[in-house]
Amino acid sequence: MVAQRYSVHVSPAGNRALHKVTAPALRRFGDDVFDAFQSVLMAPTDFIGTTIETLFYAASRRPRSRSGGLCNLSNAALRLPVPAHCCAPGAPRPTTAGRLACLTVLRRITEPTAAALASGLEKLDEDHTVFVFDLGGGTFDVTVMRIKAHCLEMVATNGDHRLGGQDWDDVIVNWVAEEFDRQHGENPLLDLQSYQDLQSRALAAKIQLSSRDRTTIVHSHNGQSVKIELTSNDFEKMTKPLGEKSKAVGEIGIREGTVGWATGDKGSTVGG
């Protein structure tokens, strides 16, 4: 969120692309370096800082909707959502990333809190206990919140910064690659362009299975191709270990909040 009533709005396709780019860095926020692009090592703070700076530059070049001219973000400030658990070694690093983008970080808020605010949960007239399940592209958070007198209180949180939607994508990627290798005797993941193309197709297939019971994946590499049908039932079976892992993480967070499933009266599922 940008000060001066300006916000950076990203299209759904752009948001998916942004998650795809930043997910590896968010997973490695506690590390000194990570593999940004095929053995190109960068500090996660530098990578995220550059991404934030690029977004704000794009926003500064965007015409104002009413008065015309360009948005003036010269004195912009940032409220930066971070993963709720955001492992202790990396806890100060989101703020550092914002400062590297030459922005004033007013406040760091957790992503589940940001989701609750975006959903307007703090405006509810009655008190509630809310479970927020935030399965993002690269990280997973589960948070127990209490809403009382229009205030949000984080009671407990748990998460896994190495678990996210990317893992579901990778299941499809590896499944298609194995079938390609079986049919043609060649691993398509060894070629960078082929690997990136298959990642995009896997993401598209996952999204399609959210509203369909089956989808078809076609992947071509080096003059050869495969065409495979994937059903939602098969995808659920293939990713069952990931679902069980996320369920275990969520149950730990609920126990730490000294509440049970029956205690919560609202739930919020967010993520990418």
Coordinates of N, CA and C in Angstrom, one line a residue, residues 35 49 55 88 118 121 130 133 141 149 185 196 235 237 242:
D35 N 19.6 -18.9 -5.4 CA 19.8 -19.1 -6.9 C 18.7 -18.3 -7.6
G49 N 14.0 -6.1 -3.1 CA 14.1 -4.7 -3.1 C 14.1 -4.2 -4.6
L55 N 8.2 -2.0 -9.3 CA 6.7 -1.8 -9.2 C 6.4 -0.3 -9.0
A88 N 13.0 -16.5 12.0 CA 13.7 -15.5 12.8 C 14.9 -14.9 12.1
A118 N -7.9 -6.6 4.0 CA -8.4 -6.5 2.7 C -9.8 -7.1 2.6
L121 N -12.5 -7.7 7.6 CA -12.9 -8.5 8.8 C -12.9 -7.6 10.0
V130 N -11.0 -16.0 14.1 CA -10.8 -16.3 12.6 C -9.6 -17.1 12.4
F133 N -5.9 -19.1 6.5 CA -5.0 -20.1 5.8 C -4.4 -19.4 4.6
D141 N 1.3 -19.9 5.5 CA 1.0 -19.4 6.8 C -0.3 -19.8 7.3
A149 N -13.8 -5.5 19.1 CA -13.9 -4.0 19.0 C -13.2 -3.4 17.8
G185 N 12.7 -40.6 -24.5 CA 14.0 -40.9 -24.0 C 14.8 -39.6 -23.8
Q196 N 10.9 -23.7 -18.4 CA 10.1 -22.5 -18.1 C 8.7 -22.6 -18.8
F235 N -4.9 -35.5 -9.8 CA -4.1 -34.4 -9.3 C -4.1 -34.4 -7.7
K237 N -4.7 -37.0 -5.8 CA -3.9 -38.1 -5.3 C -2.4 -37.8 -5.4
L242 N 1.4 -33.2 0.0 CA 1.4 -31.8 0.2 C 0.2 -31.3 1.0

